[in-house]
Coordinates of C-alpha atoms in Angstrom, one line a residue:
Chain A
M1 CA 93.3 83.9 17.3
R2 CA 90.0 86.8 17.1
L3 CA 87.5 85.9 18.9
G4 CA 83.9 87.2 18.8
T5 CA 80.1 86.1 18.7
E6 CA 77.2 86.6 15.9
N7 CA 74.0 87.2 17.0
L8 CA 74.5 85.7 20.1
T9 CA 71.3 84.4 22.1
Y10 CA 71.4 83.3 25.2
I11 CA 68.3 82.1 26.9
Y12 CA 68.6 80.3 31.2
M13 CA 66.1 78.1 32.1
P14 CA 64.3 77.6 28.7
G15 CA 61.4 75.4 29.5
T16 CA 59.7 77.1 32.4
P17 CA 58.0 79.7 33.9
F18 CA 61.7 81.4 34.6
A19 CA 63.4 81.4 31.6
T20 CA 64.5 84.2 30.8
A21 CA 66.5 85.6 27.4
A22 CA 70.5 86.8 29.2
L23 CA 71.8 87.8 25.0
K24 CA 69.8 89.3 23.0
G25 CA 71.6 88.9 19.2
V26 CA 74.6 90.2 20.6
T27 CA 77.0 90.6 17.4
I28 CA 80.9 91.4 18.3
D29 CA 84.6 91.4 17.9
I30 CA 87.6 91.0 20.1
E31 CA 90.7 91.5 17.2
P32 CA 93.9 89.7 17.8
G33 CA 96.5 91.5 20.5
S34 CA 93.8 94.2 21.4
F35 CA 92.8 95.4 24.2
N36 CA 89.1 95.1 25.5
A37 CA 86.3 97.2 28.1
L38 CA 83.0 95.0 28.8
L39 CA 81.1 97.3 30.8
G40 CA 77.5 97.7 31.6
P41 CA 74.7 97.2 34.7
S42 CA 74.8 94.2 36.6
G43 CA 72.3 91.7 35.1
S44 CA 72.8 93.4 31.7
G45 CA 74.5 89.8 30.4
K46 CA 78.7 90.6 30.6
S47 CA 79.3 87.4 32.6
T48 CA 77.0 85.8 30.7
L49 CA 78.6 86.4 27.6
I50 CA 81.8 86.0 28.5
Q51 CA 81.2 82.4 29.6
H52 CA 80.3 82.1 25.6
L53 CA 83.0 83.2 24.7
N54 CA 85.3 79.8 26.3
G55 CA 83.0 77.4 25.6
L56 CA 81.6 77.1 29.3
L57 CA 78.1 78.7 27.9
K58 CA 76.7 77.3 24.7
P59 CA 74.5 79.6 23.0
T60 CA 70.5 79.5 21.9
S61 CA 70.4 80.4 19.2
G62 CA 73.8 82.8 17.1
R63 CA 77.5 81.9 17.3
V64 CA 80.5 82.3 19.1
L65 CA 82.8 82.9 16.4
V66 CA 86.6 81.9 16.4
D67 CA 89.0 83.2 14.1
G68 CA 85.9 83.9 11.5
R69 CA 84.2 79.8 12.2
P70 CA 81.5 78.8 13.9
L71 CA 82.2 76.8 17.2
G72 CA 81.3 73.4 17.0
N73 CA 80.0 71.0 19.6
D74 CA 83.0 68.6 19.4
R75 CA 84.8 68.3 22.7
A76 CA 88.2 68.6 21.2
E77 CA 87.0 71.6 20.2
L78 CA 85.5 73.5 23.1
L79 CA 88.8 71.4 25.1
A80 CA 91.6 73.7 22.9
L81 CA 89.1 77.1 23.1
R82 CA 89.6 76.7 26.6
R83 CA 92.9 76.8 26.2
Q84 CA 93.5 79.5 24.1
V85 CA 90.9 81.5 26.3
G86 CA 91.6 82.0 29.8
L87 CA 88.9 82.7 32.2
V88 CA 89.5 84.4 35.3
F89 CA 86.0 85.3 37.8
Q90 CA 85.6 87.2 39.7
M91 CA 86.9 87.4 43.1
P92 CA 89.2 84.3 41.7
E93 CA 90.5 84.1 45.7
Q94 CA 87.9 82.5 46.1
Q95 CA 88.6 79.2 45.0
F96 CA 91.9 78.4 45.5
F97 CA 92.1 74.6 46.8
A98 CA 95.8 74.2 46.8
E99 CA 98.1 73.7 49.9
S100 CA 100.9 75.7 48.5
V101 CA 101.2 78.6 45.3
F102 CA 103.1 76.0 43.2
D103 CA 100.2 73.1 43.0
E104 CA 97.2 76.1 42.8
I105 CA 99.4 77.6 39.6
A106 CA 100.5 73.8 38.5
F107 CA 97.0 72.0 38.5
A108 CA 96.4 73.7 34.1
P109 CA 99.5 72.5 33.3
R110 CA 99.4 68.4 35.0
N111 CA 96.2 69.1 33.7
L112 CA 97.7 69.8 30.3
G113 CA 100.1 65.9 30.6
L114 CA 103.0 68.2 30.9
N115 CA 105.5 66.4 32.8
E116 CA 106.4 68.1 36.7
E117 CA 109.7 69.4 34.8
Q118 CA 107.3 71.3 32.2
V119 CA 105.2 72.6 35.1
K120 CA 107.7 73.8 37.3
E121 CA 109.6 76.3 33.6
R122 CA 105.2 76.6 33.8
V123 CA 104.8 77.9 37.3
Q124 CA 108.5 79.7 37.5
W125 CA 106.8 81.7 33.6
S126 CA 103.8 82.3 35.1
L127 CA 105.3 84.1 38.2
E128 CA 107.4 85.7 36.3
L129 CA 104.5 87.3 33.7
V130 CA 102.8 88.5 37.1
G131 CA 105.7 90.1 38.7
L132 CA 105.6 87.2 41.9
E133 CA 108.6 85.6 40.7
G134 CA 111.9 87.1 43.4
K135 CA 109.4 87.2 47.1
N136 CA 110.0 82.8 47.2
L137 CA 105.8 82.5 47.9
Q138 CA 105.8 79.0 45.8
K139 CA 106.0 77.0 49.2
R140 CA 103.2 78.9 50.3
S141 CA 100.5 78.8 51.0
P142 CA 97.9 80.8 48.8
F143 CA 95.6 81.0 52.0
H144 CA 97.3 83.7 52.6
L145 CA 99.1 85.9 51.0
S146 CA 98.2 89.9 51.4
S147 CA 95.0 90.9 48.9
G148 CA 96.9 92.2 45.9
Q149 CA 98.6 88.5 45.4
K150 CA 96.4 86.6 46.5
R151 CA 94.8 88.0 43.5
L152 CA 97.8 87.9 41.3
V153 CA 98.2 84.2 41.9
A154 CA 94.7 83.6 40.6
I155 CA 96.0 85.7 37.9
A156 CA 99.3 83.3 37.3
S157 CA 96.9 80.4 37.5
V158 CA 94.8 80.6 34.0
L159 CA 98.8 81.9 32.2
A160 CA 100.5 78.9 33.3
L161 CA 97.7 77.0 30.9
Q162 CA 100.4 80.1 28.2
P163 CA 96.2 81.4 26.5
K164 CA 96.1 83.6 23.9
V165 CA 93.5 85.7 25.5
L166 CA 92.8 86.7 28.2
I167 CA 89.1 87.5 30.4
L168 CA 88.4 89.0 33.2
D169 CA 85.8 89.4 35.2
E170 CA 85.9 92.6 37.0
P171 CA 89.6 92.0 38.7
T172 CA 89.7 95.3 40.7
A173 CA 87.6 94.3 43.3
G174 CA 88.2 94.8 46.6
L175 CA 92.2 95.8 45.7
D176 CA 93.4 99.5 47.1
P177 CA 94.3 102.0 44.9
G178 CA 97.5 100.4 45.1
G179 CA 96.5 97.4 43.5
R180 CA 94.8 98.4 41.0
R181 CA 97.2 100.6 39.6
H182 CA 100.3 97.2 39.5
L183 CA 96.7 95.1 38.5
F184 CA 96.0 97.6 35.2
S185 CA 99.7 98.1 34.0
L186 CA 100.5 94.2 34.3
L187 CA 97.5 93.6 31.7
S188 CA 98.7 96.2 29.8
R189 CA 102.0 95.2 29.7
L190 CA 100.8 91.4 29.2
N191 CA 98.8 93.4 26.2
R192 CA 101.7 94.9 24.5
R193 CA 104.7 92.5 25.3
E194 CA 103.3 89.4 25.1
K195 CA 100.8 90.1 22.7
L196 CA 97.4 88.9 24.7
T197 CA 94.2 89.4 24.0
V198 CA 92.9 91.9 26.6
L199 CA 89.0 92.4 27.8
I200 CA 87.8 93.5 30.8
V201 CA 84.3 92.9 32.7
T202 CA 84.5 96.1 35.3
H203 CA 82.0 98.8 36.5
H204 CA 85.5 101.5 36.8
P205 CA 85.1 103.0 33.4
E206 CA 87.9 105.3 34.3
D207 CA 90.4 102.2 34.4
V208 CA 90.2 101.0 31.9
A209 CA 88.7 104.5 29.5
A210 CA 93.0 105.3 29.2
L211 CA 93.7 101.5 28.0
A212 CA 91.5 100.4 26.0
D213 CA 91.4 99.8 22.3
Q214 CA 86.9 98.9 21.6
C215 CA 84.4 99.3 24.7
L216 CA 81.7 97.3 24.6
V217 CA 78.7 98.2 26.7
L218 CA 75.8 95.8 27.7
S219 CA 72.2 96.8 28.1
G220 CA 69.4 94.6 29.1
G221 CA 71.5 92.0 27.4
R222 CA 71.9 93.5 24.1
L223 CA 74.4 95.1 22.5
A224 CA 74.2 98.9 23.2
L225 CA 77.2 100.5 22.0
A226 CA 80.5 99.5 20.4
G227 CA 82.9 101.7 19.6
T228 CA 86.4 103.8 20.5
P229 CA 87.1 104.8 24.5
E230 CA 86.3 108.3 22.8
E231 CA 83.4 107.2 20.6
V232 CA 81.5 105.6 23.7
F233 CA 82.4 107.2 26.0
S234 CA 81.1 111.0 24.4
Q235 CA 78.1 110.0 24.1
G236 CA 77.7 111.0 28.3
E237 CA 73.8 110.7 28.8
E238 CA 73.2 107.4 27.0
L239 CA 75.3 106.4 29.0
Q240 CA 73.7 107.5 32.3
R241 CA 70.9 106.8 31.3
L242 CA 72.0 102.7 30.7
G243 CA 72.6 103.0 34.2
L244 CA 77.2 103.5 33.6
A245 CA 79.2 106.3 35.7
L246 CA 81.6 108.2 33.5
P247 CA 85.1 108.5 33.9
P248 CA 85.2 111.2 37.4
V249 CA 87.8 113.6 35.0
T250 CA 85.7 113.2 32.0
C251 CA 82.2 114.2 33.8
L252 CA 84.1 117.2 35.2
M253 CA 85.0 118.5 31.2
N254 CA 81.5 117.6 30.7
E255 CA 81.0 120.5 33.5
L256 CA 83.2 122.6 32.3
N257 CA 82.2 122.4 28.6
A258 CA 78.8 123.9 30.3
Q259 CA 80.0 126.8 31.7
G260 CA 81.6 127.5 27.8
A261 CA 85.1 126.7 28.9
P262 CA 86.8 125.8 25.5
V263 CA 87.5 121.4 26.3
P264 CA 87.7 118.8 24.5
G265 CA 85.0 116.3 26.4
A266 CA 86.6 112.4 25.5
V267 CA 89.2 113.0 27.8
F268 CA 89.6 110.1 30.4
S269 CA 92.9 110.5 32.5
L270 CA 94.1 112.7 34.7
E271 CA 96.4 113.7 32.3
Q272 CA 94.6 114.1 29.7
A273 CA 92.5 116.3 32.0
R274 CA 96.0 118.1 32.6
R275 CA 96.8 119.0 29.7
A276 CA 94.0 119.8 28.2
I277 CA 92.9 122.4 31.0
N278 CA 96.2 123.9 30.6
N279 CA 96.2 124.5 26.8
W280 CA 92.4 126.5 27.5
F281 CA 94.5 128.7 29.9
G282 CA 96.8 129.1 27.4
R283 CA 99.2 127.3 28.5
G284 CA 100.4 124.9 25.5
E285 CA 101.5 121.5 25.7
E286 CA 103.2 120.2 29.0
P287 CA 107.0 118.9 28.9
Chain B
M1 CA 76.8 114.8 53.7
D2 CA 80.0 117.4 55.2
N3 CA 77.2 118.0 58.5
H4 CA 76.6 115.5 60.8
H5 CA 74.1 115.8 63.5
K6 CA 73.8 115.0 67.3
V7 CA 76.8 113.5 67.4
E8 CA 77.0 112.3 71.6
Q9 CA 80.3 113.2 73.3
S10 CA 80.8 110.4 75.1
P11 CA 81.8 108.0 73.2
F12 CA 80.2 105.1 72.0
I13 CA 83.6 103.1 70.4
K14 CA 86.0 103.4 73.0
I15 CA 89.5 101.4 71.4
E16 CA 92.3 101.6 73.8
G17 CA 95.9 100.3 73.7
L18 CA 94.2 97.4 71.2
H19 CA 96.9 94.9 69.4
Y20 CA 96.0 91.8 67.9
R21 CA 98.7 89.4 66.7
Y22 CA 99.0 86.0 64.5
E23 CA 101.1 83.2 63.9
T24 CA 101.6 82.8 60.2
E25 CA 102.2 78.8 58.8
G26 CA 106.1 79.5 58.9
G27 CA 105.8 80.1 63.3
E28 CA 106.1 84.2 62.0
T29 CA 104.1 86.5 64.8
I30 CA 102.0 88.8 63.1
E31 CA 101.1 92.4 64.5
A32 CA 98.0 93.1 62.4
L33 CA 96.7 95.7 64.7
D34 CA 99.5 97.4 67.3
G35 CA 98.0 99.3 69.8
I36 CA 95.0 101.0 68.1
D37 CA 93.6 104.4 70.2
L38 CA 90.6 105.0 68.7
E39 CA 87.2 106.8 70.0
I40 CA 84.1 106.9 68.2
R41 CA 80.8 109.2 68.6
Q42 CA 77.3 107.7 68.5
G43 CA 75.5 109.2 65.2
E44 CA 79.4 110.1 63.3
Y45 CA 80.3 108.7 59.7
V46 CA 84.0 107.5 60.1
A47 CA 85.3 105.5 56.4
I48 CA 88.9 103.5 57.2
I49 CA 90.8 103.8 54.6
G50 CA 94.5 102.1 54.7
P51 CA 96.4 99.8 51.7
N52 CA 95.3 96.5 52.2
G53 CA 96.3 94.6 54.8
S54 CA 97.2 97.3 56.1
G55 CA 94.7 95.7 59.5
K56 CA 90.6 97.5 58.5
T57 CA 89.3 94.1 58.6
T58 CA 90.6 93.0 61.3
L59 CA 89.8 96.9 63.0
L60 CA 86.1 95.9 62.2
K61 CA 85.9 93.0 63.9
H62 CA 87.1 93.4 67.1
I63 CA 83.9 96.7 67.3
N64 CA 81.7 93.6 67.3
A65 CA 83.8 91.3 68.7
L66 CA 84.1 88.0 65.7
L67 CA 88.2 89.0 67.4
L68 CA 89.0 89.5 70.6
P69 CA 92.3 92.0 71.5
S70 CA 95.6 90.2 72.1
A71 CA 96.3 92.8 74.4
G72 CA 93.9 96.2 75.5
S73 CA 90.2 96.8 74.9
V74 CA 86.8 97.4 73.2
T75 CA 84.0 98.9 74.6
V76 CA 81.1 99.1 72.8
S77 CA 78.2 101.5 74.8
G78 CA 80.1 101.0 78.0
L79 CA 80.2 97.2 77.1
S80 CA 83.9 95.6 77.5
T81 CA 84.2 92.4 74.7
A82 CA 86.6 91.2 77.1
D83 CA 83.6 90.0 78.4
E84 CA 81.9 86.8 77.0
A85 CA 78.7 87.7 78.4
N86 CA 78.0 91.6 76.2
F87 CA 78.6 89.4 73.1
P88 CA 75.0 89.0 71.3
E89 CA 73.8 93.1 72.8
I90 CA 77.4 94.0 71.0
R91 CA 76.3 92.1 68.2
R92 CA 73.1 93.5 68.5
Q93 CA 74.6 96.8 68.5
C94 CA 76.8 96.4 65.7
G95 CA 75.5 94.7 62.3
M96 CA 78.0 94.1 60.3
I97 CA 77.5 94.5 55.8
F98 CA 80.4 92.2 54.4
Q99 CA 81.9 92.6 50.6
N100 CA 80.1 89.9 48.8
P101 CA 76.1 90.2 49.5
D102 CA 75.7 86.8 48.4
N103 CA 77.7 85.7 51.3
Q104 CA 75.4 87.1 54.2
L105 CA 71.7 86.1 52.5
V106 CA 70.8 83.3 54.4
A107 CA 66.7 83.2 54.2
T108 CA 64.5 82.2 51.0
T109 CA 62.6 85.1 50.5
V110 CA 63.7 88.6 51.6
E111 CA 60.9 88.8 54.3
E112 CA 62.5 85.4 56.2
D113 CA 66.2 86.9 55.2
I114 CA 65.5 90.2 57.7
A115 CA 63.2 88.4 60.6
F116 CA 66.1 85.7 60.9
G117 CA 68.1 88.1 63.8
L118 CA 64.8 88.9 65.1
E119 CA 63.5 85.6 64.8
N120 CA 66.2 84.7 66.6
L121 CA 65.9 86.8 69.3
A122 CA 62.2 84.8 69.7
L123 CA 60.1 88.3 69.6
P124 CA 57.0 87.4 68.8
S125 CA 55.9 87.3 65.6
P126 CA 53.8 90.9 65.2
V127 CA 56.7 92.0 66.8
I128 CA 58.5 91.3 63.7
R129 CA 56.2 91.8 61.3
E130 CA 56.6 95.3 62.4
R131 CA 60.1 95.8 62.9
V132 CA 60.3 94.0 59.1
A133 CA 57.5 96.3 57.9
E134 CA 59.7 98.6 58.7
A135 CA 63.2 98.4 57.7
L136 CA 61.9 96.7 54.5
H137 CA 60.3 101.0 54.0
I138 CA 62.8 102.6 55.5
L139 CA 65.1 100.8 52.5
G140 CA 63.7 101.7 49.8
L141 CA 62.6 97.6 49.5
T142 CA 58.9 97.6 50.9
G143 CA 57.3 95.7 47.7
L144 CA 60.4 92.7 47.9
E145 CA 59.0 90.7 50.4
Q146 CA 58.5 87.4 48.6
H147 CA 61.6 88.0 46.0
P148 CA 63.9 85.3 46.7
P149 CA 67.3 87.5 47.3
H150 CA 69.6 85.6 44.9
L151 CA 67.3 87.5 41.6
L152 CA 67.7 90.7 43.8
S153 CA 70.6 93.4 42.0
G154 CA 73.9 93.7 44.1
G155 CA 72.6 97.0 45.3
E156 CA 69.6 95.4 46.6
K157 CA 70.7 92.7 48.6
Q158 CA 73.3 95.4 49.9
R159 CA 70.2 96.7 50.8
V160 CA 68.5 93.8 52.2
A161 CA 71.3 92.7 54.8
I162 CA 71.2 96.8 55.9
A163 CA 67.5 95.4 56.4
G164 CA 68.3 93.0 59.2
V165 CA 70.8 94.6 61.0
L166 CA 68.7 97.8 61.3
A167 CA 65.1 95.4 62.8
M168 CA 67.8 94.3 65.1
R169 CA 67.2 98.3 66.1
S170 CA 71.4 98.1 66.1
R171 CA 72.8 101.5 66.6
C172 CA 75.5 101.2 64.7
L173 CA 76.5 99.3 61.2
L174 CA 79.4 97.7 60.5
M175 CA 81.1 98.1 57.2
D176 CA 83.4 96.4 54.9
E177 CA 83.7 97.3 51.4
P178 CA 79.9 97.2 51.1
T179 CA 80.3 97.9 47.3
A180 CA 83.1 96.7 45.9
M181 CA 80.6 94.2 43.9
L182 CA 78.5 96.4 42.5
D183 CA 78.0 98.6 39.9
P184 CA 77.3 102.4 39.4
A185 CA 73.5 102.3 40.1
G186 CA 73.9 99.9 43.2
Q187 CA 76.9 102.1 44.5
Q188 CA 74.9 105.3 45.0
E189 CA 71.7 103.2 45.7
V190 CA 73.8 101.4 48.7
L191 CA 75.2 105.0 49.5
A192 CA 72.7 107.1 49.7
A193 CA 70.6 104.3 51.6
V194 CA 73.4 105.4 54.3
H195 CA 73.5 108.2 54.6
K196 CA 69.9 107.9 55.5
L197 CA 70.3 106.3 58.0
N198 CA 72.9 108.3 59.4
R199 CA 71.6 111.7 58.8
E200 CA 68.0 110.4 60.2
R201 CA 68.3 107.7 62.3
N202 CA 71.0 109.2 63.7
I203 CA 73.0 105.6 63.2
T204 CA 77.0 105.1 63.8
V205 CA 78.7 103.7 60.1
I206 CA 82.1 103.5 59.9
H207 CA 83.0 102.1 56.9
V208 CA 86.0 100.3 54.8
T209 CA 86.6 101.6 51.4
H210 CA 90.2 101.4 48.9
F211 CA 87.0 104.3 47.3
P212 CA 88.6 108.2 47.9
E213 CA 85.3 109.6 46.3
E214 CA 83.0 107.5 49.0
A215 CA 85.6 108.1 51.8
A216 CA 85.0 111.9 50.7
L217 CA 81.2 111.5 51.7
A218 CA 82.1 110.5 55.5
G219 CA 82.6 112.9 58.6
R220 CA 85.7 111.6 59.3
I221 CA 88.2 110.3 58.0
V222 CA 90.7 107.0 59.8
V223 CA 93.9 106.4 57.6
M224 CA 95.5 103.3 58.3
D225 CA 98.9 101.9 57.7
R226 CA 101.1 97.9 58.9
G227 CA 98.3 97.8 62.0
T228 CA 98.6 101.5 63.0
I229 CA 96.9 104.5 62.5
V230 CA 98.3 107.7 60.9
G231 CA 95.6 109.6 59.9
D232 CA 93.2 111.1 61.9
G233 CA 90.8 113.9 61.0
P234 CA 87.9 115.3 58.4
P235 CA 87.7 114.3 54.9
R236 CA 89.2 118.2 53.4
Q237 CA 91.5 118.0 56.2
L238 CA 93.4 114.0 55.0
L239 CA 92.2 113.7 51.8
S240 CA 94.4 116.8 50.8
R241 CA 97.7 115.4 52.3
L242 CA 98.1 113.3 49.0
S243 CA 102.3 113.4 49.7
L244 CA 100.6 110.4 53.2
L245 CA 98.5 109.4 50.5
H246 CA 101.3 108.7 47.7
R247 CA 103.4 107.0 50.7
L248 CA 101.0 104.4 51.2
E249 CA 100.1 103.8 47.6
L250 CA 96.8 105.6 48.3
Q251 CA 95.2 108.1 45.8
G252 CA 93.3 111.4 47.4
T253 CA 89.8 111.8 44.8
M254 CA 90.6 112.1 41.0
A255 CA 89.4 116.4 42.1
A256 CA 92.2 116.5 44.8
E257 CA 94.9 115.1 42.2
L258 CA 93.8 116.7 39.8
A259 CA 93.7 120.2 41.3
A260 CA 97.5 119.6 42.9
L261 CA 98.5 118.3 39.6
L262 CA 97.1 121.6 38.3
R263 CA 99.0 123.2 41.3
Q264 CA 102.6 122.0 40.1
D265 CA 101.6 123.4 36.3
G266 CA 101.5 127.0 38.2
F267 CA 97.1 127.8 38.2
A268 CA 96.2 129.7 41.9
L269 CA 93.6 127.4 43.2
N270 CA 93.2 126.6 46.7
G271 CA 94.0 123.8 49.6
E272 CA 91.1 122.2 50.1
I273 CA 89.7 121.0 47.1
I274 CA 87.7 117.4 46.9
H275 CA 84.6 117.7 45.3
M276 CA 84.7 117.2 41.6
R277 CA 82.6 120.1 41.6
E278 CA 84.4 122.4 43.0
L279 CA 87.4 122.1 41.5
S280 CA 85.6 122.7 38.2
G281 CA 84.0 126.4 40.5
A282 CA 86.9 127.6 40.3
L283 CA 89.1 126.7 37.8
C284 CA 85.5 129.0 36.4
A285 CA 86.5 131.3 38.3
L286 CA 90.3 132.1 37.7
A287 CA 89.1 131.9 33.9
Q288 CA 86.9 135.0 35.1
K289 CA 89.8 137.0 36.3
T290 CA 92.4 136.0 33.7

């Protein structure tokens, strides 16, 4: 499924003294099966934008495009979109309400009208996708899991809808480095193996720069930059002006460049940096 | 920010043989803290790192008596948390800053939010005004007095929460991942404010974090695993001991991690690199030699 927006503008509390344009003429295109990162300082419109992509908010002007067609106002159409575009909010475990992990994940499939046998299969399938199937968690209270497991159960409860697009708002906030790594390898696997389109809102470009096909940068409600990680992160000064951080290894490369070292600027991961520095010292490619 | 002056010799916080256990729904006993001994002096900046579930937050909550030991003792400024009569003074001296700023702002304007704790102390109103103005000034929030807190940026919200603690004349900030939900600009804002309070006002800071880059700025790092302390020392020592960190599925700073990879490739880099500027300096020096 291809998702996009065309000249999307959204005004909060229109017609009141508090009217604020949260999005101003934003046009984006999310390709089927792609991995996307949405960056931007707090208040730049990231959460407002993703809520348009599954029909929770309606544009003040402009359009949301689903497979190239403008999204209508029809209730059935919006419901269908919300099934296909799964949205994982910030700190999603704060919205847990069920007494067991099973019931938490079964909530959406039951709402789809599946029978209990099918619901069971969906829950099992979702837990397998996030790698929690062997942990005997189904009867446990979701409130008593570890933070990493809670986050995975929250994601599983969205995956249980079998969406084509998964959108996550700051999915690693509060996770330890092990949990972050685990989550990113999970998302990368869902993207590659299950062909799920992924869009991640994040403040940590180092997490996504090596994975993303496309980086979108919002600033003050406008799309400030869009392109491959190489295209976006090579504009260091512009990013800093927008109040965004560069991945730390990219900063290192820029610093080395400034000192006259012949290293490339478009380096985002530790392994890329390792290779670049080895090349600079004439040590060639590492095995 | 490595030099931390005016650190007193007698401990401000003294934790001895601390155990905290609770029962799960299944009737299993969990030893969340399993024998903690820790002393922290007034004016120290201590980062606590460790995997999720290692007991960091549980430990933090014992320091201002939000949780009480199952065994062992916690003493703050000579006051034991075993005596309920000490709770108000312990909590005045040690203010807690949580991860989500929206969960701790209570009033409709910034000014009222900062005044909340002071009003509960029943201080005369001119004193409250003076303290609020002072706290706003110190945190760089002057001018925002009448703003509704929910319309502030994440960094501003956390600074309002810190101002509320400061107005209470607290001597210690207990921070539980205070930047986890902030953007990079907000993170820098909060870190700069807290380090300034530590440096200039000798406020003790205990800072739970998952970001090695934040821990690298502390005066001391305590590493926790499964309810125990498994490392305690200066950042340079702790963050370059990658084998310990990796065993716990933690990470050193990006600079320490990259330096370790390059050492494997035969680069002659010393073992104490934790900041990117140190790594770039070392690499440039190495390039000149070869």
